Short mmCIF file of N, CA and C in Angstrom, two decimals:
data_model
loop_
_atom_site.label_atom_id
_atom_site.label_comp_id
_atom_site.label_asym_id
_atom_site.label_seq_id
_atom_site.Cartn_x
_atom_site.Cartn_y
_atom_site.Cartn_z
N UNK A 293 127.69 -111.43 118.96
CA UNK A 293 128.00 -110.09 118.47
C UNK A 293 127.08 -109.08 119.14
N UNK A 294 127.87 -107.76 119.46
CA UNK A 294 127.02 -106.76 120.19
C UNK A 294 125.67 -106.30 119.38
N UNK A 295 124.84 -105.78 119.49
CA UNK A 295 124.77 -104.68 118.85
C UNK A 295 124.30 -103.22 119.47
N UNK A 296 124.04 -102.46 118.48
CA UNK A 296 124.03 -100.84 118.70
C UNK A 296 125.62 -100.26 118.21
N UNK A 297 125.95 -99.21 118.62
CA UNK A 297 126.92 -98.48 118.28
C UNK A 297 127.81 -99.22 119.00
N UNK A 298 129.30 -99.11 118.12
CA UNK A 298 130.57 -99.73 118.95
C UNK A 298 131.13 -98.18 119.68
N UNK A 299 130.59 -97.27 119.50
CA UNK A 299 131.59 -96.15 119.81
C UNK A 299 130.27 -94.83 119.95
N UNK A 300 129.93 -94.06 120.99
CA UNK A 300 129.22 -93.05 120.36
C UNK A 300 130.02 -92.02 121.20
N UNK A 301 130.08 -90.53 120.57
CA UNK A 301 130.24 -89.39 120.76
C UNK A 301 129.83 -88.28 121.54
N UNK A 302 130.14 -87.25 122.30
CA UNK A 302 129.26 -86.93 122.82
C UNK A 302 129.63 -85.83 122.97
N UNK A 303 129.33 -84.47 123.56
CA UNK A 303 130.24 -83.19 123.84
C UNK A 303 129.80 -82.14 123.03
N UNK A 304 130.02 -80.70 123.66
CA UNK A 304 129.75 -79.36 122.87
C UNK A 304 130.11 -79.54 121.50
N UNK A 305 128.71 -78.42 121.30
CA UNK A 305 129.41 -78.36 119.35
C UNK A 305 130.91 -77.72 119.52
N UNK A 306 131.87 -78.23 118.06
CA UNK A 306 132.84 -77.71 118.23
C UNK A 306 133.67 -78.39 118.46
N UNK A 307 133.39 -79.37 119.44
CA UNK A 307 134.54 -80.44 119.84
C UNK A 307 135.26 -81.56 118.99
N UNK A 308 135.01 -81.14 117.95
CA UNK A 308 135.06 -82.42 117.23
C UNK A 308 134.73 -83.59 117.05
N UNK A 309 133.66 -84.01 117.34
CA UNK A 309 133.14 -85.05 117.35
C UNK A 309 132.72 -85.77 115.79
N UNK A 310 132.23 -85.10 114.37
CA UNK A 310 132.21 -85.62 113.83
C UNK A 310 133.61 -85.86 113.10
N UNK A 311 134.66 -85.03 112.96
CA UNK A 311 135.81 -85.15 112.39
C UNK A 311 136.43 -86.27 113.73
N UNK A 312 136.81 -86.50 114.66
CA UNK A 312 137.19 -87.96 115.14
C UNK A 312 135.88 -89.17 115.03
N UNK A 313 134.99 -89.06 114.98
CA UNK A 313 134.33 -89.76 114.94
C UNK A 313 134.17 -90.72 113.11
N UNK A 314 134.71 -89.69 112.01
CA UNK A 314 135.30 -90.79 111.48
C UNK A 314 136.36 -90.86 111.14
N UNK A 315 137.61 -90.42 111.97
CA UNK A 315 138.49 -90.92 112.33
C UNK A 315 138.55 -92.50 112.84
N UNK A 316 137.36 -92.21 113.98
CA UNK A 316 137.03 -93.94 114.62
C UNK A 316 136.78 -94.93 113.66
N UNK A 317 135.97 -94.11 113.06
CA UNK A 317 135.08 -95.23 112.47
C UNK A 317 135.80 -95.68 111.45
N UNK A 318 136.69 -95.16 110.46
CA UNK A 318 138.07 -95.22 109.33
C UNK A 318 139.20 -96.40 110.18
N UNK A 319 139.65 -96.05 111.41
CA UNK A 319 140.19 -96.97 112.03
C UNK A 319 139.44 -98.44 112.61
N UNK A 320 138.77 -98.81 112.75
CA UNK A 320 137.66 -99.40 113.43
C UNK A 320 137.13 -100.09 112.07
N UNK A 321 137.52 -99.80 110.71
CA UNK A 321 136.79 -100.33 109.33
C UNK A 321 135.22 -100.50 109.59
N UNK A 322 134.42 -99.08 110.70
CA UNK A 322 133.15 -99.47 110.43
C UNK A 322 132.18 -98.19 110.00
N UNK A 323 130.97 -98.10 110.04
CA UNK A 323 130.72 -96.94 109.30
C UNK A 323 130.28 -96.28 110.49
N UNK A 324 130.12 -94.58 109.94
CA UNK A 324 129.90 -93.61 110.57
C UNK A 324 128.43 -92.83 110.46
N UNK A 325 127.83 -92.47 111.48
CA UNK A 325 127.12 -91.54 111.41
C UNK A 325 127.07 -90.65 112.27
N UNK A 326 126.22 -89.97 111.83
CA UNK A 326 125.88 -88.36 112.77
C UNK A 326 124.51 -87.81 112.88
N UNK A 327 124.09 -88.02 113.77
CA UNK A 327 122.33 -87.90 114.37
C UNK A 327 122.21 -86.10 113.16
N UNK A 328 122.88 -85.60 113.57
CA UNK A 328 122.74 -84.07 112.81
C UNK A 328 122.59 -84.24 112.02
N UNK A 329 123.60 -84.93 110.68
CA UNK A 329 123.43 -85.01 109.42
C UNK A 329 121.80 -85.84 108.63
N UNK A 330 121.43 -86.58 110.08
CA UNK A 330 120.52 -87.97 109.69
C UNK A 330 119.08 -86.44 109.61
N UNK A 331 119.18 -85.64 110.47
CA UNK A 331 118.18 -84.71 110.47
C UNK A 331 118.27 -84.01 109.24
N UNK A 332 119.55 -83.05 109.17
CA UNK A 332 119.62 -82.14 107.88
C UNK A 332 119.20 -82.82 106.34
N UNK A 333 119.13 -84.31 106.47
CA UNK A 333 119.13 -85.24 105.55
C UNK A 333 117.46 -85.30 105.31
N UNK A 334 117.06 -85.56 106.47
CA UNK A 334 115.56 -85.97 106.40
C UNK A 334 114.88 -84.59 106.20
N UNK A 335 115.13 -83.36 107.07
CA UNK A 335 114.61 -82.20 106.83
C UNK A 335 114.53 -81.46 105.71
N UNK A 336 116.01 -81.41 104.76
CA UNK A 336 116.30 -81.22 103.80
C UNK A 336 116.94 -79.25 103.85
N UNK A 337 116.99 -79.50 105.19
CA UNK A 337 117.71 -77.89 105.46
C UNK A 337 118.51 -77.85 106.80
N UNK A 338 119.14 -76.75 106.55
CA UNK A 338 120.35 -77.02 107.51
C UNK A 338 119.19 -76.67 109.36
N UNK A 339 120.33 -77.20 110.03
CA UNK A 339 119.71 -77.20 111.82
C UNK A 339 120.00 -75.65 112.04
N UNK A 340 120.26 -74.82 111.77
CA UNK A 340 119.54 -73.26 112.01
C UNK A 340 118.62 -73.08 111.21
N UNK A 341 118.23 -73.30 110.12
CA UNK A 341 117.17 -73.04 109.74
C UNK A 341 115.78 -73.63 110.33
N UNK A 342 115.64 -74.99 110.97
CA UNK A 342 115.01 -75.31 111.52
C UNK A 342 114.63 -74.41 112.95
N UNK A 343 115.73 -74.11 113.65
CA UNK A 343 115.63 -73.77 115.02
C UNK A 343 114.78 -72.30 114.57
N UNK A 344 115.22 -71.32 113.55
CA UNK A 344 114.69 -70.33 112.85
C UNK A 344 112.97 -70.77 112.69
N UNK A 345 112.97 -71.41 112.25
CA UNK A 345 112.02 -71.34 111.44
C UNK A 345 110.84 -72.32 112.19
N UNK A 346 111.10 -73.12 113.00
CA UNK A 346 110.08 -73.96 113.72
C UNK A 346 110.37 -73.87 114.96
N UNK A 347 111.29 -73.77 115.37
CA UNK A 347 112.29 -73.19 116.92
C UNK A 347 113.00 -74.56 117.61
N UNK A 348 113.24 -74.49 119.15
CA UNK A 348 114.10 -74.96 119.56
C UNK A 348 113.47 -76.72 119.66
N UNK A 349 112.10 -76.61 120.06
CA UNK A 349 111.72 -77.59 120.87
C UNK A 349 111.11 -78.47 119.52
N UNK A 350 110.51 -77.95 118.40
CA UNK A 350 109.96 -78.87 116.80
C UNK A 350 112.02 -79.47 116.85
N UNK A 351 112.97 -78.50 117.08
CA UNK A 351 114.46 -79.61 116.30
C UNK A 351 114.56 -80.57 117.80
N UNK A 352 114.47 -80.09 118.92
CA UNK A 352 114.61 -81.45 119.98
C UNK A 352 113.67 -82.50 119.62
N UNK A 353 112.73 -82.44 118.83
CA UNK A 353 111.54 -83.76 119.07
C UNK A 353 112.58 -84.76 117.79
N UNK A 354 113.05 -83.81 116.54
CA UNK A 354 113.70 -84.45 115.61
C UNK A 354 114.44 -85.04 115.97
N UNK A 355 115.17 -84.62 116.69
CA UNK A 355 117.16 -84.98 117.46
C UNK A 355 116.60 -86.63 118.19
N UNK A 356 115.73 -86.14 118.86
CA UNK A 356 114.87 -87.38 120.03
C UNK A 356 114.96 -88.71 118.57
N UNK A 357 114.04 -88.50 118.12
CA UNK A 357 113.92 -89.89 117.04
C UNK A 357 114.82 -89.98 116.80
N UNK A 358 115.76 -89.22 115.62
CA UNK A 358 117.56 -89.39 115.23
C UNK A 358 117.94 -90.67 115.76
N UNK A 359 118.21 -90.05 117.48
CA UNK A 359 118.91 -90.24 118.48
C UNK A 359 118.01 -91.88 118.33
N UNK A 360 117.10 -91.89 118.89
CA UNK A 360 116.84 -93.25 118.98
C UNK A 360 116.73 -94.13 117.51
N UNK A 361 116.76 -93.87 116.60
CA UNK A 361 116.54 -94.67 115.22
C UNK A 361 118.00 -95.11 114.76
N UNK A 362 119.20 -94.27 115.20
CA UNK A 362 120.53 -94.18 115.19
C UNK A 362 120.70 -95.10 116.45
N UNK A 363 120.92 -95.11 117.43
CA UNK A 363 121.40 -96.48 118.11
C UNK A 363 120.24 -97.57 118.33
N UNK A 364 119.24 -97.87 117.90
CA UNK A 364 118.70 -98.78 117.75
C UNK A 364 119.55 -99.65 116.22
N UNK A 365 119.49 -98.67 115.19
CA UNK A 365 120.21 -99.22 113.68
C UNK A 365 121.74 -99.56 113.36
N UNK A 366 122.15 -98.68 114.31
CA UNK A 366 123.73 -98.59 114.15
C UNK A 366 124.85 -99.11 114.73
N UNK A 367 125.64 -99.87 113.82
CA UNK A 367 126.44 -100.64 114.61
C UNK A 367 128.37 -100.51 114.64
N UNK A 368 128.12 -99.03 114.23
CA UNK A 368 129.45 -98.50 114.13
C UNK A 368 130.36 -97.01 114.81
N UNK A 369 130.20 -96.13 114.44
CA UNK A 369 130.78 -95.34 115.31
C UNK A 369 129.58 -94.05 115.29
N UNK A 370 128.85 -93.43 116.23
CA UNK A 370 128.00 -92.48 116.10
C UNK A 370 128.26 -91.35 116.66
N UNK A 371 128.13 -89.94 116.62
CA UNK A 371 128.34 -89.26 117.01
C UNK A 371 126.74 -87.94 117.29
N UNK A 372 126.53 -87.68 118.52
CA UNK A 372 125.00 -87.04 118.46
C UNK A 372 125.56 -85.40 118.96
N UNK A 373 124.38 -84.88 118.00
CA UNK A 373 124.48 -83.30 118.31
C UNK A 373 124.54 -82.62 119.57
N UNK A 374 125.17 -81.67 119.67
CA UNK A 374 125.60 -81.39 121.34
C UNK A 374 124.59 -81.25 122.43
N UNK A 375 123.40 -81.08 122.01
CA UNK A 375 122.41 -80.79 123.11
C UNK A 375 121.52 -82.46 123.00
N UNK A 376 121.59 -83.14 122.73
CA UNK A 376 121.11 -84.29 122.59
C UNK A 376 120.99 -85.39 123.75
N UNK A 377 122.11 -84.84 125.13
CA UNK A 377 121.89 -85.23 126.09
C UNK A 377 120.63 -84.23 126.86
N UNK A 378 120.47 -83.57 126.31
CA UNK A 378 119.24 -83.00 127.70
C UNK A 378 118.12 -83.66 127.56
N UNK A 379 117.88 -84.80 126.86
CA UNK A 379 116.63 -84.86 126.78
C UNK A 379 116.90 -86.32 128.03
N UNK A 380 116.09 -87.04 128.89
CA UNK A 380 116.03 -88.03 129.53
C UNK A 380 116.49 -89.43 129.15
N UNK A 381 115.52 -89.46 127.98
CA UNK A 381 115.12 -90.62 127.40
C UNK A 381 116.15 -91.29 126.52
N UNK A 382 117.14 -90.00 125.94
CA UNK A 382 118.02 -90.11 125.02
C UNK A 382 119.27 -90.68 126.31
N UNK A 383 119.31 -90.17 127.47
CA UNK A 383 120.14 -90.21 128.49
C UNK A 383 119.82 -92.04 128.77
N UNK A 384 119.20 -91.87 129.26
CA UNK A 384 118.44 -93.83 129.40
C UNK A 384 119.29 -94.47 127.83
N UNK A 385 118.56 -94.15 126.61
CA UNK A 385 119.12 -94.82 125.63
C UNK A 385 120.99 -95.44 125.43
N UNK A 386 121.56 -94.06 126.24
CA UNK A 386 122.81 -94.52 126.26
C UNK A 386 123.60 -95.01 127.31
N UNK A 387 122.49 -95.73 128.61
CA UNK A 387 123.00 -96.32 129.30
C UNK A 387 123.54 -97.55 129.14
N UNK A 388 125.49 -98.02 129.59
CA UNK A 388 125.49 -99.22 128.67
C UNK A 388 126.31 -99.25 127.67
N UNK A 389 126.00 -98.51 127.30
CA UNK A 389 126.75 -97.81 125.75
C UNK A 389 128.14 -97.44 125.84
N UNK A 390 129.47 -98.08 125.05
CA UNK A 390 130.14 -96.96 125.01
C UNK A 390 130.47 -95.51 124.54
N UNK A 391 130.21 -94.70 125.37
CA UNK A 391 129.79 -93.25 125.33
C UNK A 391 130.96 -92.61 125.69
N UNK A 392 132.06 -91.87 124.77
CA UNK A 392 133.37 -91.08 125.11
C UNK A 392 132.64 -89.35 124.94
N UNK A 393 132.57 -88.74 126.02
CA UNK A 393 132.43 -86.73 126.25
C UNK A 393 133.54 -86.92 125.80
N UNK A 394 133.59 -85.81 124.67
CA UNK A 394 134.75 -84.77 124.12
C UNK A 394 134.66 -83.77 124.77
N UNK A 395 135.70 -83.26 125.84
CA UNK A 395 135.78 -81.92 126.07
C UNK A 395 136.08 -81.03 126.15
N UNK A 396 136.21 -79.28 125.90
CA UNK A 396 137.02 -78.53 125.82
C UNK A 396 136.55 -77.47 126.55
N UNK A 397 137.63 -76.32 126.73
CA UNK A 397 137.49 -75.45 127.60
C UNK A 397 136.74 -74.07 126.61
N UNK A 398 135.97 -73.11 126.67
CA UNK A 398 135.82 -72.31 126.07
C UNK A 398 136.80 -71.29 125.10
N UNK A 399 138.20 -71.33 125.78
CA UNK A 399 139.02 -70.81 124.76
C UNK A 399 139.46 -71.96 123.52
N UNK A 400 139.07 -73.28 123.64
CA UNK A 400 139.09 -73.93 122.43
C UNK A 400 138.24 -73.92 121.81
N UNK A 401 137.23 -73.30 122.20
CA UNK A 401 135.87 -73.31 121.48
C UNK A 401 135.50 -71.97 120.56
N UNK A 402 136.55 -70.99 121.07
CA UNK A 402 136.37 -69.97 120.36
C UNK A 402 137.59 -70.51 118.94
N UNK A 403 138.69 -70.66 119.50
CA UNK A 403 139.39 -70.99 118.41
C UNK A 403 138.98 -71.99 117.40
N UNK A 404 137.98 -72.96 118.13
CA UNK A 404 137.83 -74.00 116.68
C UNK A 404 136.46 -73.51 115.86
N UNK A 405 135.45 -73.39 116.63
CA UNK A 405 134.39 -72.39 115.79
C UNK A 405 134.33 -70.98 115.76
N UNK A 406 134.96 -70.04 116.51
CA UNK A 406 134.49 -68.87 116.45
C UNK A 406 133.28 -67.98 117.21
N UNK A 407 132.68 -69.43 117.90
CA UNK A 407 131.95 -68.53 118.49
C UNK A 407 130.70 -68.36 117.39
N UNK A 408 130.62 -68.68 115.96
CA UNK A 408 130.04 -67.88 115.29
C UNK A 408 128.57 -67.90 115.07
N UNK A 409 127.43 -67.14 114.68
CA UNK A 409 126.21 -67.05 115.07
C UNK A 409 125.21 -67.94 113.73
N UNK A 410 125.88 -68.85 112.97
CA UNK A 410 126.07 -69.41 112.44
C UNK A 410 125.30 -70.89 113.32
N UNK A 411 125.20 -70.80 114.27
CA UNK A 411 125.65 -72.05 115.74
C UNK A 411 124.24 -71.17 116.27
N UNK A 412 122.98 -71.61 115.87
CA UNK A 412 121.58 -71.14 116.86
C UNK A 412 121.57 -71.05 118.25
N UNK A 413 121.96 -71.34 118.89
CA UNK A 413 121.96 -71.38 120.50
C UNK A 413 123.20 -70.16 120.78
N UNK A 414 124.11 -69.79 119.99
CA UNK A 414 125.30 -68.85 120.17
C UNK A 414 125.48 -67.48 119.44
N UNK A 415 123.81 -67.32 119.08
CA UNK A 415 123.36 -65.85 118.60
C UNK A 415 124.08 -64.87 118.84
N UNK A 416 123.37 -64.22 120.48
CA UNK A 416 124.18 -63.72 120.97
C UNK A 416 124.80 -63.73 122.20
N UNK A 417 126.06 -62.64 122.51
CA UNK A 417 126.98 -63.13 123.44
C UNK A 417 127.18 -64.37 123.49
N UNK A 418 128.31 -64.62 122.46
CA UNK A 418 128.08 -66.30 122.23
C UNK A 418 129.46 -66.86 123.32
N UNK A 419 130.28 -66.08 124.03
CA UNK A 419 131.79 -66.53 124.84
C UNK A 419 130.41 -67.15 125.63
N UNK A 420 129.53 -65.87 126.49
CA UNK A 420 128.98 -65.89 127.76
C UNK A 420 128.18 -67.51 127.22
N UNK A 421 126.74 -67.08 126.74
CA UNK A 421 126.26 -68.02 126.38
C UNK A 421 126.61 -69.82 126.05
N UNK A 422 128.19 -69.87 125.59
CA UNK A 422 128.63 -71.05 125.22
C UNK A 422 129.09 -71.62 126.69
N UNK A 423 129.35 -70.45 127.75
CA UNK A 423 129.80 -71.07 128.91
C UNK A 423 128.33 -71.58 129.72
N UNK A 424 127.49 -70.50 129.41
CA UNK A 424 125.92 -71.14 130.16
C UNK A 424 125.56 -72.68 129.53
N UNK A 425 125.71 -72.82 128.11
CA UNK A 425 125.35 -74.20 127.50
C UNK A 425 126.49 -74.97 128.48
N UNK A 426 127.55 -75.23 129.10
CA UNK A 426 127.69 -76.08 129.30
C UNK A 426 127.60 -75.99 130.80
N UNK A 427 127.97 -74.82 130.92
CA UNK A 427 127.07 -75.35 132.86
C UNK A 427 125.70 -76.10 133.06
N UNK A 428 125.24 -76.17 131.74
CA UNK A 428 123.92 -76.80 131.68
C UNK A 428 123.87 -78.45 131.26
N UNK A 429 125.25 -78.61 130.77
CA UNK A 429 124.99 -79.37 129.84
C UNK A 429 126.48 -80.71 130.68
N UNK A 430 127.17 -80.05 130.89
CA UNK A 430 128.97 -80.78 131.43
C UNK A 430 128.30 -81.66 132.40
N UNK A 431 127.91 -81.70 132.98
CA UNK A 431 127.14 -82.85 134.43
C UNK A 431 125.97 -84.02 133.36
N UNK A 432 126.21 -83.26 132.31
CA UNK A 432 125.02 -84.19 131.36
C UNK A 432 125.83 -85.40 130.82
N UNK A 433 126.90 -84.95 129.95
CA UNK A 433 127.53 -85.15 129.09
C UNK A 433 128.26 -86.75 130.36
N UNK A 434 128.93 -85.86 131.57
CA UNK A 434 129.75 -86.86 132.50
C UNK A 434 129.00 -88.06 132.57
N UNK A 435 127.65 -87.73 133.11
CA UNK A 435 127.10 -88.48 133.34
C UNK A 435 126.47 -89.83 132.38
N UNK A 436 126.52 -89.37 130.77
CA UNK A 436 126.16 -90.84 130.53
C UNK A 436 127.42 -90.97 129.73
N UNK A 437 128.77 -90.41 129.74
CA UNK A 437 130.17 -90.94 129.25
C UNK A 437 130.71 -91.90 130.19
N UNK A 438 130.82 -93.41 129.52
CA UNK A 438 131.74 -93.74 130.37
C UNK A 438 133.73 -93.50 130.20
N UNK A 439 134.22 -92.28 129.15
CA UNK A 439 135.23 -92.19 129.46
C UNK A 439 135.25 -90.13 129.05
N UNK A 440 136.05 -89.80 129.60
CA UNK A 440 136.25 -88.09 129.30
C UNK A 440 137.23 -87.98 128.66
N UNK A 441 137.39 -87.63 127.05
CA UNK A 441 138.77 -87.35 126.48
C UNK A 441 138.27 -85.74 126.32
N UNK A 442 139.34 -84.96 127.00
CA UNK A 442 139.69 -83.35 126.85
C UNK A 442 140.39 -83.41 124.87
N UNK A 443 140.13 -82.62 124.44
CA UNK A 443 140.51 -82.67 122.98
C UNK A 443 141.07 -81.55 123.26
N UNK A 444 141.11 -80.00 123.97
CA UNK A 444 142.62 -78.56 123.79
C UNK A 444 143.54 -79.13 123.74
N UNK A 445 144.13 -78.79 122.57
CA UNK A 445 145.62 -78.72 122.36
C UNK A 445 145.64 -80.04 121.34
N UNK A 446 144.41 -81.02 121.42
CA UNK A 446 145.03 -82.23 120.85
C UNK A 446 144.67 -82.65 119.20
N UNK A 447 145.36 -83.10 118.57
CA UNK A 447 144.92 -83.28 116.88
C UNK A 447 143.81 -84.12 117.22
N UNK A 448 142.72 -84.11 115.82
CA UNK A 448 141.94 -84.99 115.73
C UNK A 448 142.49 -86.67 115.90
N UNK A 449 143.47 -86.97 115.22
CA UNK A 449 144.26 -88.45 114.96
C UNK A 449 144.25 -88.33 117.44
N UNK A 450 144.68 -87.30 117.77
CA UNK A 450 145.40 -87.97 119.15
C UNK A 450 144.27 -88.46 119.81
N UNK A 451 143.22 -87.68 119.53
CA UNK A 451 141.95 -87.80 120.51
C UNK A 451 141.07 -89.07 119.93
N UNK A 452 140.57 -89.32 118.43
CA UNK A 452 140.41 -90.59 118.18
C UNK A 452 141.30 -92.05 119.23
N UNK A 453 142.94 -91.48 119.04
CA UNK A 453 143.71 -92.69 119.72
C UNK A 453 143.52 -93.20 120.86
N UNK A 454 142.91 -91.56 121.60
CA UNK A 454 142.97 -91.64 123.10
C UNK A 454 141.21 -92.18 123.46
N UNK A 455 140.59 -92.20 122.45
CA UNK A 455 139.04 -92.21 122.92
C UNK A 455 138.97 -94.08 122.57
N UNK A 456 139.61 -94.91 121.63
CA UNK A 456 140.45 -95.99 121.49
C UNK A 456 140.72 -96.68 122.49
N UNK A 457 141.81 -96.13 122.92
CA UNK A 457 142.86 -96.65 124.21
C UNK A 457 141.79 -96.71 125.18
N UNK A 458 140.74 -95.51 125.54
CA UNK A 458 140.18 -95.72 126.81
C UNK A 458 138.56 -96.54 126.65
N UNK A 459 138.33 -96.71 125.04
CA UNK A 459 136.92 -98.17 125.43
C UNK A 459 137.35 -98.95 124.72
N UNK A 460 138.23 -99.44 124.15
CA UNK A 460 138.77 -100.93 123.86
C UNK A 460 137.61 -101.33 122.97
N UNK A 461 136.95 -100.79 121.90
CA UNK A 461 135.86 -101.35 121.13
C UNK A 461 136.00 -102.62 120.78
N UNK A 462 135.26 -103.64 120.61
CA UNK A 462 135.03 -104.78 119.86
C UNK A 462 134.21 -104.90 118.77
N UNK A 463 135.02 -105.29 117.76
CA UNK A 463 134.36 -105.30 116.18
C UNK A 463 133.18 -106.42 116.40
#
Protein backbone atom coordinates (compact mmCIF):
# COMPACT_ATOMS: atom_id res chain seq x y z
CA UNK A 1 0.00 0.00 0.00
CA UNK A 2 1.13 3.58 -1.00
CA UNK A 3 1.34 6.05 1.24
CA UNK A 4 0.92 9.93 1.39
CA UNK A 5 -1.91 11.49 -0.54
CA UNK A 6 -3.74 9.44 -3.32
CA UNK A 7 -4.66 12.72 -5.07
CA UNK A 8 -3.30 16.33 -4.25
CA UNK A 9 -4.54 19.65 -5.66
CA UNK A 10 -3.00 22.39 -6.81
CA UNK A 11 -3.81 25.85 -8.66
CA UNK A 12 -4.96 29.62 -8.08
CA UNK A 13 -7.34 30.44 -5.39
CA UNK A 14 -10.64 30.18 -6.95
CA UNK A 15 -10.15 27.22 -8.94
CA UNK A 16 -11.84 25.02 -7.14
CA UNK A 17 -9.84 22.94 -5.63
CA UNK A 18 -11.46 22.40 -2.36
CA UNK A 19 -15.06 21.89 -3.78
CA UNK A 20 -13.55 19.01 -6.37
CA UNK A 21 -11.28 17.94 -4.10
CA UNK A 22 -14.08 16.49 -2.09
CA UNK A 23 -15.72 15.65 -4.83
CA UNK A 24 -12.48 13.22 -5.17
CA UNK A 25 -12.29 12.30 -2.13
CA UNK A 26 -16.52 11.40 -1.85
CA UNK A 27 -15.79 9.36 -5.03
CA UNK A 28 -12.53 7.71 -4.07
CA UNK A 29 -14.50 6.77 -0.37
CA UNK A 30 -11.39 8.54 1.16
CA UNK A 31 -11.00 11.50 3.31
CA UNK A 32 -10.29 15.01 2.53
CA UNK A 33 -8.23 17.73 3.54
CA UNK A 34 -7.13 21.20 2.99
CA UNK A 35 -3.65 22.60 4.15
CA UNK A 36 -5.84 26.12 4.55
CA UNK A 37 -8.41 24.83 6.69
CA UNK A 38 -5.54 22.68 8.80
CA UNK A 39 -4.09 26.45 9.40
CA UNK A 40 -7.41 28.43 10.03
CA UNK A 41 -7.97 25.40 12.43
CA UNK A 42 -4.74 25.60 14.29
CA UNK A 43 -4.60 29.51 14.16
CA UNK A 44 -8.05 29.86 15.13
CA UNK A 45 -8.64 32.86 12.57
CA UNK A 46 -9.29 33.19 9.19
CA UNK A 47 -5.89 33.44 6.49
CA UNK A 48 -6.50 37.31 5.99
CA UNK A 49 -6.42 37.95 9.22
CA UNK A 50 -3.20 36.38 9.64
CA UNK A 51 -1.61 37.94 6.47
CA UNK A 52 -3.17 41.36 8.28
CA UNK A 53 -2.03 40.94 11.22
CA UNK A 54 1.45 39.01 11.16
CA UNK A 55 1.90 39.44 7.25
CA UNK A 56 2.81 37.45 4.32
CA UNK A 57 5.94 35.56 5.26
CA UNK A 58 4.70 34.48 9.58
CA UNK A 59 1.36 32.65 7.01
CA UNK A 60 4.15 31.07 4.44
CA UNK A 61 6.20 29.51 7.44
CA UNK A 62 2.49 28.10 8.60
CA UNK A 63 1.43 26.87 5.00
CA UNK A 64 5.31 25.26 4.94
CA UNK A 65 4.49 22.87 8.07
CA UNK A 66 0.60 22.36 6.89
CA UNK A 67 2.04 21.42 3.71
CA UNK A 68 4.50 19.03 5.09
CA UNK A 69 2.47 17.49 8.22
CA UNK A 70 -0.47 17.00 5.50
CA UNK A 71 1.42 14.75 3.06
CA UNK A 72 3.56 13.15 5.40
CA UNK A 73 -0.16 12.11 7.43
CA UNK A 74 -2.45 11.90 4.65
CA UNK A 75 -3.59 9.29 2.74
CA UNK A 76 -6.49 10.60 0.82
CA UNK A 77 -7.32 13.42 -1.32
CA UNK A 78 -5.45 16.91 -0.38
CA UNK A 79 -5.78 20.00 -1.66
CA UNK A 80 -2.94 23.05 -0.75
CA UNK A 81 -3.50 26.79 -0.73
CA UNK A 82 -2.64 28.56 -3.93
CA UNK A 83 0.67 30.01 -3.16
CA UNK A 84 1.99 26.91 -1.49
CA UNK A 85 4.02 26.03 -4.47
CA UNK A 86 6.48 28.93 -4.13
CA UNK A 87 8.09 27.70 -1.49
CA UNK A 88 11.08 24.95 -2.72
CA UNK A 89 10.83 22.52 -0.24
CA UNK A 90 7.08 22.18 -0.50
CA UNK A 91 7.96 21.78 -4.45
CA UNK A 92 10.56 18.74 -3.54
CA UNK A 93 7.74 17.39 -1.12
CA UNK A 94 5.52 16.83 -4.10
CA UNK A 95 7.84 15.23 -6.23
CA UNK A 96 6.30 11.77 -7.09
CA UNK A 97 3.13 12.66 -5.97
CA UNK A 98 0.07 12.61 -7.80
CA UNK A 99 -0.28 16.31 -8.24
CA UNK A 100 -3.43 17.53 -10.74
CA UNK A 101 -2.94 22.04 -11.47
CA UNK A 102 -6.44 23.25 -11.70
CA UNK A 103 -6.46 25.88 -14.16
CA UNK A 104 -8.24 28.86 -15.21
CA UNK A 105 -8.04 31.83 -17.20
CA UNK A 106 -8.60 35.18 -15.33
CA UNK A 107 -12.06 35.78 -16.70
CA UNK A 108 -13.01 32.60 -14.66
CA UNK A 109 -11.52 33.91 -11.89
CA UNK A 110 -13.37 36.95 -11.80
CA UNK A 111 -16.58 35.12 -12.28
CA UNK A 112 -16.00 32.47 -9.61
CA UNK A 113 -14.54 34.80 -6.84
CA UNK A 114 -14.93 38.22 -7.81
CA UNK A 115 -11.85 39.30 -7.64
CA UNK A 116 -12.82 40.18 -4.09
CA UNK A 117 -10.46 41.90 -1.47
CA UNK A 118 -11.63 39.48 0.84
CA UNK A 119 -8.53 37.24 -0.98
CA UNK A 120 -5.11 39.17 0.82
CA UNK A 121 -2.85 39.08 -2.07
CA UNK A 122 -5.97 40.70 -4.37
CA UNK A 123 -6.33 43.97 -2.28
CA UNK A 124 -5.76 45.99 -4.82
CA UNK A 125 -6.19 46.04 -8.58
CA UNK A 126 -7.08 42.62 -8.05
CA UNK A 127 -7.86 41.67 -12.42
CA UNK A 128 -4.05 43.16 -12.75
CA UNK A 129 -2.62 41.66 -9.66
CA UNK A 130 -4.40 38.08 -10.04
CA UNK A 131 -2.72 38.01 -13.52
CA UNK A 132 0.87 38.96 -11.83
CA UNK A 133 0.13 35.96 -9.13
CA UNK A 134 0.13 33.69 -11.79
CA UNK A 135 2.82 34.77 -14.08
CA UNK A 136 4.54 34.05 -10.93
CA UNK A 137 3.10 31.19 -9.99
CA UNK A 138 1.70 28.96 -13.65
CA UNK A 139 5.47 27.59 -14.37
CA UNK A 140 5.17 26.61 -10.54
CA UNK A 141 2.08 24.93 -10.45
CA UNK A 142 3.20 22.96 -14.23
CA UNK A 143 5.99 22.08 -12.88
CA UNK A 144 5.26 19.84 -9.90
CA UNK A 145 1.60 18.70 -11.65
CA UNK A 146 1.87 15.68 -13.18
CA UNK A 147 -1.53 16.28 -15.04
CA UNK A 148 -3.25 19.99 -16.10
CA UNK A 149 -7.10 19.92 -15.81
CA UNK A 150 -8.37 23.60 -17.18
CA UNK A 151 -11.72 23.82 -14.98
CA UNK A 152 -13.55 27.34 -17.48
CA UNK A 153 -16.59 26.37 -18.42
CA UNK A 154 -16.43 23.02 -16.50
CA UNK A 155 -18.82 21.79 -13.39
CA UNK A 156 -17.13 20.78 -10.35
CA UNK A 157 -18.52 16.81 -10.93
CA UNK A 158 -16.59 17.27 -14.81
CA UNK A 159 -13.28 18.35 -13.52
CA UNK A 160 -13.17 15.88 -10.45
CA UNK A 161 -13.98 13.14 -13.53
CA UNK A 162 -11.40 14.54 -15.64
CA UNK A 163 -8.64 14.94 -12.81
CA UNK A 164 -9.77 10.84 -12.25
CA UNK A 165 -9.48 9.79 -15.78
CA UNK A 166 -6.03 11.51 -15.99
CA UNK A 167 -4.15 9.83 -12.51
CA UNK A 168 -5.90 6.61 -12.27
CA UNK A 169 -5.62 6.73 -8.26
CA UNK A 170 -5.15 3.53 -6.37
CA UNK A 171 -7.06 2.97 -3.17
Amino acid sequence: MSTGPLIVLVGPMGSGKSTVGALLAEKLGAPYRDTDADIVAAEGREISDIFVEDGEEHFRALERAAVRAAVAEHTGVLALGGGAVLDAGTRELLAGLPVAYLSMDVEEAVRRVGLNTARPLLAVNPRRQWRELMEARRHLYTEVARVVVATDDKTPEEVADAVLDALEPQK
